[in-house]
mmCIF file of C-alpha atoms in Angstrom:
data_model
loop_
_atom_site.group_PDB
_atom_site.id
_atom_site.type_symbol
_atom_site.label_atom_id
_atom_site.label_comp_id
_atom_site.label_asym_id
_atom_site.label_seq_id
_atom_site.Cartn_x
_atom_site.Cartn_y
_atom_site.Cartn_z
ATOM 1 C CA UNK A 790 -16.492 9.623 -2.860
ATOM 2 C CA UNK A 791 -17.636 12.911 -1.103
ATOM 3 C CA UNK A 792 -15.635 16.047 -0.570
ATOM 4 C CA UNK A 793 -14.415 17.165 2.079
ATOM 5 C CA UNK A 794 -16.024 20.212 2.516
ATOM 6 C CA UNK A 795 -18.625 21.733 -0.373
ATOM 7 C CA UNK A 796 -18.524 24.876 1.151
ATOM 8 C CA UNK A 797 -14.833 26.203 1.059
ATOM 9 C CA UNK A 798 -13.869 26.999 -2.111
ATOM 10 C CA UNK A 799 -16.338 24.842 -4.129
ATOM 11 C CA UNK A 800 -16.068 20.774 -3.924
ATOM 12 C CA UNK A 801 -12.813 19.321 -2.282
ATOM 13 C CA UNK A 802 -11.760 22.674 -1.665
ATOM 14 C CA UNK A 803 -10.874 22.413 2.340
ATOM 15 C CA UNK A 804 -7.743 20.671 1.973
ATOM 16 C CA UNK A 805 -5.647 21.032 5.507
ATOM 17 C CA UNK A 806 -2.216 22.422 5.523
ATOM 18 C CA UNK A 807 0.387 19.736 4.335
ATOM 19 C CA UNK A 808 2.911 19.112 7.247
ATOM 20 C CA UNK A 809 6.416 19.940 6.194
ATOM 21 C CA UNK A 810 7.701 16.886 7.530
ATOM 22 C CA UNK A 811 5.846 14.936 4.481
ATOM 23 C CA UNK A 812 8.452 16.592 2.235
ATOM 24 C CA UNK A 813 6.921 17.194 -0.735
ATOM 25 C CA UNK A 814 3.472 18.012 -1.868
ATOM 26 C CA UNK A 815 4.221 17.019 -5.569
ATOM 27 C CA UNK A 816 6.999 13.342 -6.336
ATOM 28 C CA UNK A 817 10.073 14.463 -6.939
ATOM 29 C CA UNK A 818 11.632 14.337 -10.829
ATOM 30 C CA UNK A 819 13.458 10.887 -9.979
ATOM 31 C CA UNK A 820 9.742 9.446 -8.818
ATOM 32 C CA UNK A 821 8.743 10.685 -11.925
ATOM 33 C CA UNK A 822 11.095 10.085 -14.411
ATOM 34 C CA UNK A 823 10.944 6.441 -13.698
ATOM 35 C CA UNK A 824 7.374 6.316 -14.437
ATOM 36 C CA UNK A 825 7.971 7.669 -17.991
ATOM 37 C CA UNK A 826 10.449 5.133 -18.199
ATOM 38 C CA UNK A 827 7.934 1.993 -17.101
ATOM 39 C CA UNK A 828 5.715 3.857 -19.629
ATOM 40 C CA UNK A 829 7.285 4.036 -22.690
ATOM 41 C CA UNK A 830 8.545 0.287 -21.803
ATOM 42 C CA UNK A 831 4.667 -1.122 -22.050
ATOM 43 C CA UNK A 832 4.651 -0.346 -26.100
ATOM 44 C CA UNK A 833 8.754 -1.639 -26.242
ATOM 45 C CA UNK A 834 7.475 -5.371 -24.905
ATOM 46 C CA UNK A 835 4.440 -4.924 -26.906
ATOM 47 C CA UNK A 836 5.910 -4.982 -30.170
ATOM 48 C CA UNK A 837 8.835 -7.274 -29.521
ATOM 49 C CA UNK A 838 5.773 -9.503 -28.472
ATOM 50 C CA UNK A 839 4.075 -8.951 -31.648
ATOM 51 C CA UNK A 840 7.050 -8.752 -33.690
ATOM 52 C CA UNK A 841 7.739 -12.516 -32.161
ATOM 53 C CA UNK A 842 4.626 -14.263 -32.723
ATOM 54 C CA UNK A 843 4.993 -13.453 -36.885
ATOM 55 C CA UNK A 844 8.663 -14.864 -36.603
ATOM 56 C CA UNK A 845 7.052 -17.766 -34.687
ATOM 57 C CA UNK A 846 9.675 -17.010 -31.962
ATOM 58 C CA UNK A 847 7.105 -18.525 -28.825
ATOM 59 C CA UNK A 848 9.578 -17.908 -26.204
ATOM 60 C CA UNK A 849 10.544 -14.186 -27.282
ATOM 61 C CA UNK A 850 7.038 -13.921 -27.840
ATOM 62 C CA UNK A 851 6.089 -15.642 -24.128
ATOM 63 C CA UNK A 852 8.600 -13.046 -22.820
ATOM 64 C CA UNK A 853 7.418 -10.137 -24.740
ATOM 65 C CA UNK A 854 3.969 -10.492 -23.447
ATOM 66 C CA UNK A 855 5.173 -10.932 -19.991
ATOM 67 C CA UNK A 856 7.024 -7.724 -20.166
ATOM 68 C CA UNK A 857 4.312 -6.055 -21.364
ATOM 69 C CA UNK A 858 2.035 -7.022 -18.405
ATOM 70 C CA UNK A 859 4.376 -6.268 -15.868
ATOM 71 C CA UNK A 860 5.309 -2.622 -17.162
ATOM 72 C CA UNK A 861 1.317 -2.368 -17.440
ATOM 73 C CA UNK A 862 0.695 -2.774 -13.945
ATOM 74 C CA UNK A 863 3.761 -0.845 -12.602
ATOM 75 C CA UNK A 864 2.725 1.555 -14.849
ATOM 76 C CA UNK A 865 -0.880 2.069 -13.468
ATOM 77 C CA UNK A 866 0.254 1.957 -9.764
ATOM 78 C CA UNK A 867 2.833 4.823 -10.584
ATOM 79 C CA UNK A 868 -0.295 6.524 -11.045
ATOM 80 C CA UNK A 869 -0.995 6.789 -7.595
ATOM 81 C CA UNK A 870 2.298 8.046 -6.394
ATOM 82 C CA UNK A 871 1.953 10.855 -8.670
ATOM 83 C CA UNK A 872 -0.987 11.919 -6.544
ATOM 84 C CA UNK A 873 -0.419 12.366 -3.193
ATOM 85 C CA UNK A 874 -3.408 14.982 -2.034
ATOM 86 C CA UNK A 875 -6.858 14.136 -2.096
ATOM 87 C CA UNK A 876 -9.895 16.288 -1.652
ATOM 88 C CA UNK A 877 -12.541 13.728 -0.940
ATOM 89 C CA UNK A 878 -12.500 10.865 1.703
ATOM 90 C CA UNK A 879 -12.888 7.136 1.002
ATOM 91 C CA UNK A 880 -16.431 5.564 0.475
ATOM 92 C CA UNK A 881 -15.214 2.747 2.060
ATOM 93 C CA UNK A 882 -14.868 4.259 6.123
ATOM 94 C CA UNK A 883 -17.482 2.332 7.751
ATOM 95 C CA UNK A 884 -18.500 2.135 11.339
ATOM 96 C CA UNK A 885 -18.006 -1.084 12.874
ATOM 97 C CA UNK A 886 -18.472 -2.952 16.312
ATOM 98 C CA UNK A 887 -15.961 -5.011 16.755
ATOM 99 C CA UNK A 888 -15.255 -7.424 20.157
ATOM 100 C CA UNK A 889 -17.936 -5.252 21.124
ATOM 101 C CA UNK A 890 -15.888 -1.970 20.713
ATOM 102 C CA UNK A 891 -17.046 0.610 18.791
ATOM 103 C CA UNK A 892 -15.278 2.564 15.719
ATOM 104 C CA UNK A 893 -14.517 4.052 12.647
ATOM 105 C CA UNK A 894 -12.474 0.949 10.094
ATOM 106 C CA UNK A 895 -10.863 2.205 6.648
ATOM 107 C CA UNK A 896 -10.173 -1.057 4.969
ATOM 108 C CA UNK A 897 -6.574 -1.018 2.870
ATOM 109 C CA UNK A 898 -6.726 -0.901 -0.919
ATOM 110 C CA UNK A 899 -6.808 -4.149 -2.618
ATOM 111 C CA UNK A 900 -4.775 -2.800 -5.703
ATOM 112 C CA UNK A 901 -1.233 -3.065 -4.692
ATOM 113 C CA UNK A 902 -1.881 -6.760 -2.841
ATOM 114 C CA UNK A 903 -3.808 -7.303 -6.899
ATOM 115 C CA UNK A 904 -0.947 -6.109 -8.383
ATOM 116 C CA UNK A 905 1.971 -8.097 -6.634
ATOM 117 C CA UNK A 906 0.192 -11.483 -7.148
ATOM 118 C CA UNK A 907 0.136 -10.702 -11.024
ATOM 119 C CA UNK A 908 3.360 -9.772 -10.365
ATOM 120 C CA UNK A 909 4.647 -12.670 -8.831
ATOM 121 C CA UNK A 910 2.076 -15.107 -11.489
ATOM 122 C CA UNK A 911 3.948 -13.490 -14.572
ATOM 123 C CA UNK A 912 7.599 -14.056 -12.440
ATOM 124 C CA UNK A 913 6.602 -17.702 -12.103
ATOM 125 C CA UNK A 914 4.889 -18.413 -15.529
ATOM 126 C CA UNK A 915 7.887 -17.268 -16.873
ATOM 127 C CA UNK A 916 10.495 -18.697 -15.470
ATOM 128 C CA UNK A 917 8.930 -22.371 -15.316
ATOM 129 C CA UNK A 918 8.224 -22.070 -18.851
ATOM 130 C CA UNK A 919 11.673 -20.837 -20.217
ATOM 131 C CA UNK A 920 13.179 -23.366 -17.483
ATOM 132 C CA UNK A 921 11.251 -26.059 -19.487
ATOM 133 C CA UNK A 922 12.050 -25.087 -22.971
ATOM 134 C CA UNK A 923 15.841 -25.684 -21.828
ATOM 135 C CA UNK A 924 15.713 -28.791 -20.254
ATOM 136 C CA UNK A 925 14.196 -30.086 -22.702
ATOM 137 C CA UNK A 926 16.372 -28.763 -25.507
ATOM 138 C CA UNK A 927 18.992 -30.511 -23.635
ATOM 139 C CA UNK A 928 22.195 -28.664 -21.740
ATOM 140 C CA UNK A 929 24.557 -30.237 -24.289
ATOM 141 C CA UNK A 930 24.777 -27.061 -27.024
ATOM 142 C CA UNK A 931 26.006 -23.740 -25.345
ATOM 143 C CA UNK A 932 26.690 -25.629 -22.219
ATOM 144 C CA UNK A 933 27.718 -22.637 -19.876
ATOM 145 C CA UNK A 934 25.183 -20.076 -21.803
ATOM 146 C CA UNK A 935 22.292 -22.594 -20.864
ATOM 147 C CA UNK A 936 23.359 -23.839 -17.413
ATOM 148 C CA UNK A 937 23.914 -20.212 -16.384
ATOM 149 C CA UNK A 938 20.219 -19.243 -17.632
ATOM 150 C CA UNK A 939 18.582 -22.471 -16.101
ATOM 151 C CA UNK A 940 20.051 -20.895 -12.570
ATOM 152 C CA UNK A 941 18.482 -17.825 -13.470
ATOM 153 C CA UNK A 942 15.381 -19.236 -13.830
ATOM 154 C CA UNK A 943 15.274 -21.193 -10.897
ATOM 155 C CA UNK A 944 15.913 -17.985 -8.813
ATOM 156 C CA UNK A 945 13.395 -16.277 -10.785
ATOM 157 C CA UNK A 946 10.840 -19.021 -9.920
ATOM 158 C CA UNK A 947 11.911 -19.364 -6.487
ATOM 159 C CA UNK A 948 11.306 -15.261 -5.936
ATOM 160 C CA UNK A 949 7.962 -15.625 -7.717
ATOM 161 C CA UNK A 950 6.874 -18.693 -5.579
ATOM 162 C CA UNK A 951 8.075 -16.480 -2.305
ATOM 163 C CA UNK A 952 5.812 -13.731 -3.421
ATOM 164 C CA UNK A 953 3.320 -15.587 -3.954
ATOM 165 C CA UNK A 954 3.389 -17.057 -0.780
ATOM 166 C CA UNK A 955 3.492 -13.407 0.888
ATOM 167 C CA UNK A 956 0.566 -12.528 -1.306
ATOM 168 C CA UNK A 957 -1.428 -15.158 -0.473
ATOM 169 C CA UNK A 958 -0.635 -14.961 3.138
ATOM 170 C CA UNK A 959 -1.779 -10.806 3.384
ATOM 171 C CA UNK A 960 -4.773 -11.540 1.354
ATOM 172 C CA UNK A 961 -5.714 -14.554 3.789
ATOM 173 C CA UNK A 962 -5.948 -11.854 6.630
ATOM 174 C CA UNK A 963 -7.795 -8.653 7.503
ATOM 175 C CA UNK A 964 -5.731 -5.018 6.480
ATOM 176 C CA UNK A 965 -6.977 -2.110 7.628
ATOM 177 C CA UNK A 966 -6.858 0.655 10.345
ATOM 178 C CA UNK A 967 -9.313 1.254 12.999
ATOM 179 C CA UNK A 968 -10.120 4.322 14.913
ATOM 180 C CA UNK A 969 -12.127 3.402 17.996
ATOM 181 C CA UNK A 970 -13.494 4.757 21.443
ATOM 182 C CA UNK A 971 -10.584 3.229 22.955
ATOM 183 C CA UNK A 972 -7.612 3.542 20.841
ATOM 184 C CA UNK A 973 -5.798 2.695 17.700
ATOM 185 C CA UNK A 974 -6.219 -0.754 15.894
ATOM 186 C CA UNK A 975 -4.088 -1.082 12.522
ATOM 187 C CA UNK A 976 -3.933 -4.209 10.413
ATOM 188 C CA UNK A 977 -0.730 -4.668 7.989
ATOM 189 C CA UNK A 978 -1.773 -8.149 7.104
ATOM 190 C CA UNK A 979 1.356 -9.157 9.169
ATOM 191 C CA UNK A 980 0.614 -7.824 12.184
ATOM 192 C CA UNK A 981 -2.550 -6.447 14.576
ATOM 193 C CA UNK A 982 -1.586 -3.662 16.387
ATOM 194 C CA UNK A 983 -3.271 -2.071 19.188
ATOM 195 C CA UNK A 984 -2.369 1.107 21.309
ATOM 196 C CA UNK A 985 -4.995 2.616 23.754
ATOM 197 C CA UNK A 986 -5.517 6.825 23.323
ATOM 198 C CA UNK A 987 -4.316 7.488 26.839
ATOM 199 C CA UNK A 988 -0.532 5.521 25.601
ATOM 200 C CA UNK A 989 -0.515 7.177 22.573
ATOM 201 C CA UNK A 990 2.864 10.057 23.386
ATOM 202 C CA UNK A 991 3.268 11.834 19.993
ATOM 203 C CA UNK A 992 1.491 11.404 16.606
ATOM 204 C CA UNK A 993 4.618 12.235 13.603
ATOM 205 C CA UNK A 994 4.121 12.902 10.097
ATOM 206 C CA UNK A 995 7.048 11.151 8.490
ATOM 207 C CA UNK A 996 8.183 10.237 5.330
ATOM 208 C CA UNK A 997 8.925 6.063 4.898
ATOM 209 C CA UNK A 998 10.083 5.000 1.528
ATOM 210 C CA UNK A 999 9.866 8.219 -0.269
ATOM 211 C CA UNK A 1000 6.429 8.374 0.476
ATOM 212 C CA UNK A 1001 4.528 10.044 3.782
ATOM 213 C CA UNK A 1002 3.415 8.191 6.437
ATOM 214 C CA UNK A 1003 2.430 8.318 10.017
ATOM 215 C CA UNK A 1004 4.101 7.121 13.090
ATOM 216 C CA UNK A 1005 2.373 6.882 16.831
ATOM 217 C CA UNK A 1006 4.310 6.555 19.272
ATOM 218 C CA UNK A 1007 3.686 4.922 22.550
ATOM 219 C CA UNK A 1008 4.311 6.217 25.781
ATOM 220 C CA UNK A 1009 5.600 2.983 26.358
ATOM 221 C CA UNK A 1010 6.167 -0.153 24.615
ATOM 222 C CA UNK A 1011 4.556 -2.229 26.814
ATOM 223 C CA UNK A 1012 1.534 -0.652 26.435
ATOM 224 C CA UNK A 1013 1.596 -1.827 22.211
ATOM 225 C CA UNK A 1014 -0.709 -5.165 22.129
ATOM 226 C CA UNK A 1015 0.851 -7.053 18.988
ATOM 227 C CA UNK A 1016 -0.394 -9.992 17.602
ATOM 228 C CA UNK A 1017 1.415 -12.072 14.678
ATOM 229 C CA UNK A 1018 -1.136 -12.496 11.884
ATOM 230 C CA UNK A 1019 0.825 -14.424 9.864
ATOM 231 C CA UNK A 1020 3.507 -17.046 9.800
ATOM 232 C CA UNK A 1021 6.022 -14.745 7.590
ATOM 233 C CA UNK A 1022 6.813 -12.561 10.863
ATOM 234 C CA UNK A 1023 6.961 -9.151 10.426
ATOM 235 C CA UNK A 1024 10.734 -7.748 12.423
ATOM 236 C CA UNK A 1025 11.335 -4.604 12.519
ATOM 237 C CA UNK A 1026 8.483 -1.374 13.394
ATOM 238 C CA UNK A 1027 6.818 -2.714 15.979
ATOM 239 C CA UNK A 1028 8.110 -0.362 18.826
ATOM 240 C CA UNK A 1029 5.320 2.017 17.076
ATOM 241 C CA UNK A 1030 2.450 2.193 14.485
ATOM 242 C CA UNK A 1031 3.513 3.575 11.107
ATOM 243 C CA UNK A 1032 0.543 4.134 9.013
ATOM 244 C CA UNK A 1033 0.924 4.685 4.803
ATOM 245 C CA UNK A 1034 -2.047 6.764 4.427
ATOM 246 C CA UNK A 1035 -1.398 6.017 0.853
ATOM 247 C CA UNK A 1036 -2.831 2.273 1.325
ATOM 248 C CA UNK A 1037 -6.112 3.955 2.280
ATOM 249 C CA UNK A 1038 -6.553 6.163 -0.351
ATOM 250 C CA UNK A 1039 -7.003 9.362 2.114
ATOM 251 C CA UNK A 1040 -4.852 12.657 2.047
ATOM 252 C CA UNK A 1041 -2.143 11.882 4.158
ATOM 253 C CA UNK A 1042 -2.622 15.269 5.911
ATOM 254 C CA UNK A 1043 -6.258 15.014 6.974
ATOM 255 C CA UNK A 1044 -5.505 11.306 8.161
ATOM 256 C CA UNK A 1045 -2.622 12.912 10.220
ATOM 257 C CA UNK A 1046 -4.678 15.512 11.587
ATOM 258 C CA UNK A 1047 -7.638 13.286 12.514
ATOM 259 C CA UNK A 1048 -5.188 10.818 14.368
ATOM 260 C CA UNK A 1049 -3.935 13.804 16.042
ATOM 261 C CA UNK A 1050 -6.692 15.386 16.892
ATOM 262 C CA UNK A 1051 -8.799 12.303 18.700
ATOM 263 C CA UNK A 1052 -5.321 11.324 20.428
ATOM 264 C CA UNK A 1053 -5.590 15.109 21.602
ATOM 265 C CA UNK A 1054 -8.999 15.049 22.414
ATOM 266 C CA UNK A 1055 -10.745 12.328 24.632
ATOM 267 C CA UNK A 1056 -14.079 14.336 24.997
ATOM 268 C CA UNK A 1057 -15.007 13.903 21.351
ATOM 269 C CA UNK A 1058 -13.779 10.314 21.031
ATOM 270 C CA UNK A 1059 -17.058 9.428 21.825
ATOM 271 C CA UNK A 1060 -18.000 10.555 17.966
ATOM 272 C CA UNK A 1061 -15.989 7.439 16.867
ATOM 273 C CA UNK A 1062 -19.135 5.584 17.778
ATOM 274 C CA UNK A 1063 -21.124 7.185 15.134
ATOM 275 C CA UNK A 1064 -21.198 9.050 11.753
ATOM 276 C CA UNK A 1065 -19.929 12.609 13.858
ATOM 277 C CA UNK A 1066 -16.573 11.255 13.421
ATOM 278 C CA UNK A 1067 -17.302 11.061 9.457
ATOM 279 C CA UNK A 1068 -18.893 14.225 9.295
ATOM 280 C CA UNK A 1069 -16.079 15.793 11.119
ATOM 281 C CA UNK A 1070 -12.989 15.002 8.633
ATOM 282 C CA UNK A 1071 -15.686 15.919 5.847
ATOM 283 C CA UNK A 1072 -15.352 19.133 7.355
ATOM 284 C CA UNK A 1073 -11.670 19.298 8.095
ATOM 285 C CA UNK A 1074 -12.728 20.188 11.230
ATOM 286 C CA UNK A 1075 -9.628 18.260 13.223
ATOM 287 C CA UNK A 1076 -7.165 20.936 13.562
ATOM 288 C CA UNK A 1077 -8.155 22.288 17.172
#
C-alpha cells in the first residue's frame, strides 16, 4: 500500500476533505456498540463449546463451535466499519485494456464474499446436522417441542442453501469498478454497468446502509448500458451507479473526488490510459 502523498504532513498525511453528506467521519455508538457485543459473544460460544465436549453434549458442543465461528467472522469484518478513512490507496488498482478500451480497474475485496460463504457453510452444517439428530431420535417424545425445531431447521437450511447459492453465483463473476477513457464500468457481481463521461449529470456522496457511498447519476437513463450477470436479478438501483467505496478498500472521499473530478474533466481523461491517473489520487490532486 502507498500513501497518498509523502510530502504533506509525513506518510498518508493528504487526506481530502470528508464530504458532509457521508455523515460521519467516525461509526456512530450503535455501529459500535454492536461490535462489542459480537465480541464478547466469540469467548460466550467458546466455552459453552468447551464446556460441552467434557459433558459429552455433541450437539451443544456442534452448536457452540458454530457460534463461535460465526461471531469470529462478524467480529473481524466489524473491523472494517470502524475504519472508514484511509490514507493510502489499494495495491490492487491496475491498468487494464479491456474490449480494447483502456483504464484504471480496482477489483472488490474478496473478504465479505469469504465471509458470507462461511457464513452460509456454518448455517447449513448446522441445521442439517441438528435436523438429523431429531429425526432420528424419533418425533414421538416432546412431540410439539421437536416438530417445531425440525421447522426451524429446515428454514435455517433452506436460508443457508439460498446464500450459498448467492455466494457462489457473485464469486462465479467479475466485481469491480472501472475508470476508463470513455466512462464508468462497475461490476456488483449482479450486474455490469456502464455510463459514458459525457452522460454522467451529477456525481453524490451519499450514505447507503449506514455506510457512505457514491451515486452517478445519468443524464438519462437510456444512456445506462446494463447487463444481468447473474441469474439472481438484481431489482432495484439501476436508474444509477451506487458505488460502496468500502468494497474497495479506498477512502470514500478520495474515490468521490476522483470520480468527480474525471467526470469534470475530459482533457485529463486521457491519464486513465496510464499510471498519471495513479499518480494523481497519490497526490490528492483531484479537487480542481
Amino acid at each position: 500500500m502507498k500513501p497518498l502523498n509523502e510530502n504533506l504532513d509525513g506518510p498518508g498525511g493528504n487526506r481530502l476533505p470528508w464530504p458532509s453528506e457521508f455523515g460521519s467521519e467516525r461509526p456512530s455508538g450503535k455501529v459500535i456498540a454492536g461490535l462489542v457485543v459480537i465480541a464478547l459473544a466469540v469467548p460466550l460460544f467458546a466455552s459453552t463449546c468447551w464446556s460441552a465436549i467434557q459433558n459429552h453434549q455433541w450437539s451443544v458442543a456442534f452448536f457452540g463451535a458454530a457460534g463461535t465461528f460465526g461471531s469470529l467472522v462478524f467480529a473481524v469484518l466489524g473491523l472494517s466499519i470502524l475504519r472508514r478513512r484511509r490514507s493510502r490507496i489499494p495495491d490492487a488498482i491496475r491498468l487494464e485494456t479491456i474490449d480494447a478500451v483502456p483504464g484504471q480497474t480496482i477489483p472488490a475485496r474478496k473478504s465479505t464474499l469469504i465471509a458470507l460463504l462461511c457464513f452460509a457453510s456454518v448455517a447449513v452444517l448446522v441445521a442439517a446436522s441438528r435436523l438429523i439428530l431429531l429425526l432420528g431420535n424419533g418425533l414421538s417424545d416432546h412431540a410439539g417441542r421437536n416438530i417445531f425445531s425440525s421447522l426451524t431447521m429446515i428454514v435455517l437450511l433452506l436460508a443457508g442453501l439460498w446464500l450459498l447459492a448467492v455466494g457462489v453465483s457473485v464469486a462465479s463473476t467479475p466485481r469491480g469498478l472501472r475508470l476508463t477513457t470513455e466512462g464508468l464500468e462497475f461490476r456488483n457481481g449482479f450486474v455490469h454497468q456502464r455510463l459514458p463521461w459525457s452522460a454522467v449529470a451529477v456525481v453524490r456522496p451519499v450514505i447507503v446502509s449506514r455506510n457512505p457511498a457514491i451515486r452517478v447519476l445519468p443524464t438519462d437513463p437510456s444512456t445506462l448500458s446494463l447487463e444481468f450477470t447473474s441469474r439472481l436479478k438484481q431489482r432495484t438501483g439501476l436508474d444509477c451507479i451506487v458505488i460502496p467505496p468500502s468494497v474497495y478498500g479506498i477512502d470514500p472521499a478520495l474515490l468521490y473526488y476522483t470520480i468527480d473530478f474525471y467526470a469534470r474533466h475530459p482533457e485529463s481523461r486521457s491519464e486513465l490510459a496510464s499510471d498519471a491517473a495513479v499518480q494523481r489520487m497519490r497526490r490528492g490532486d483531484v479537487l480542481g
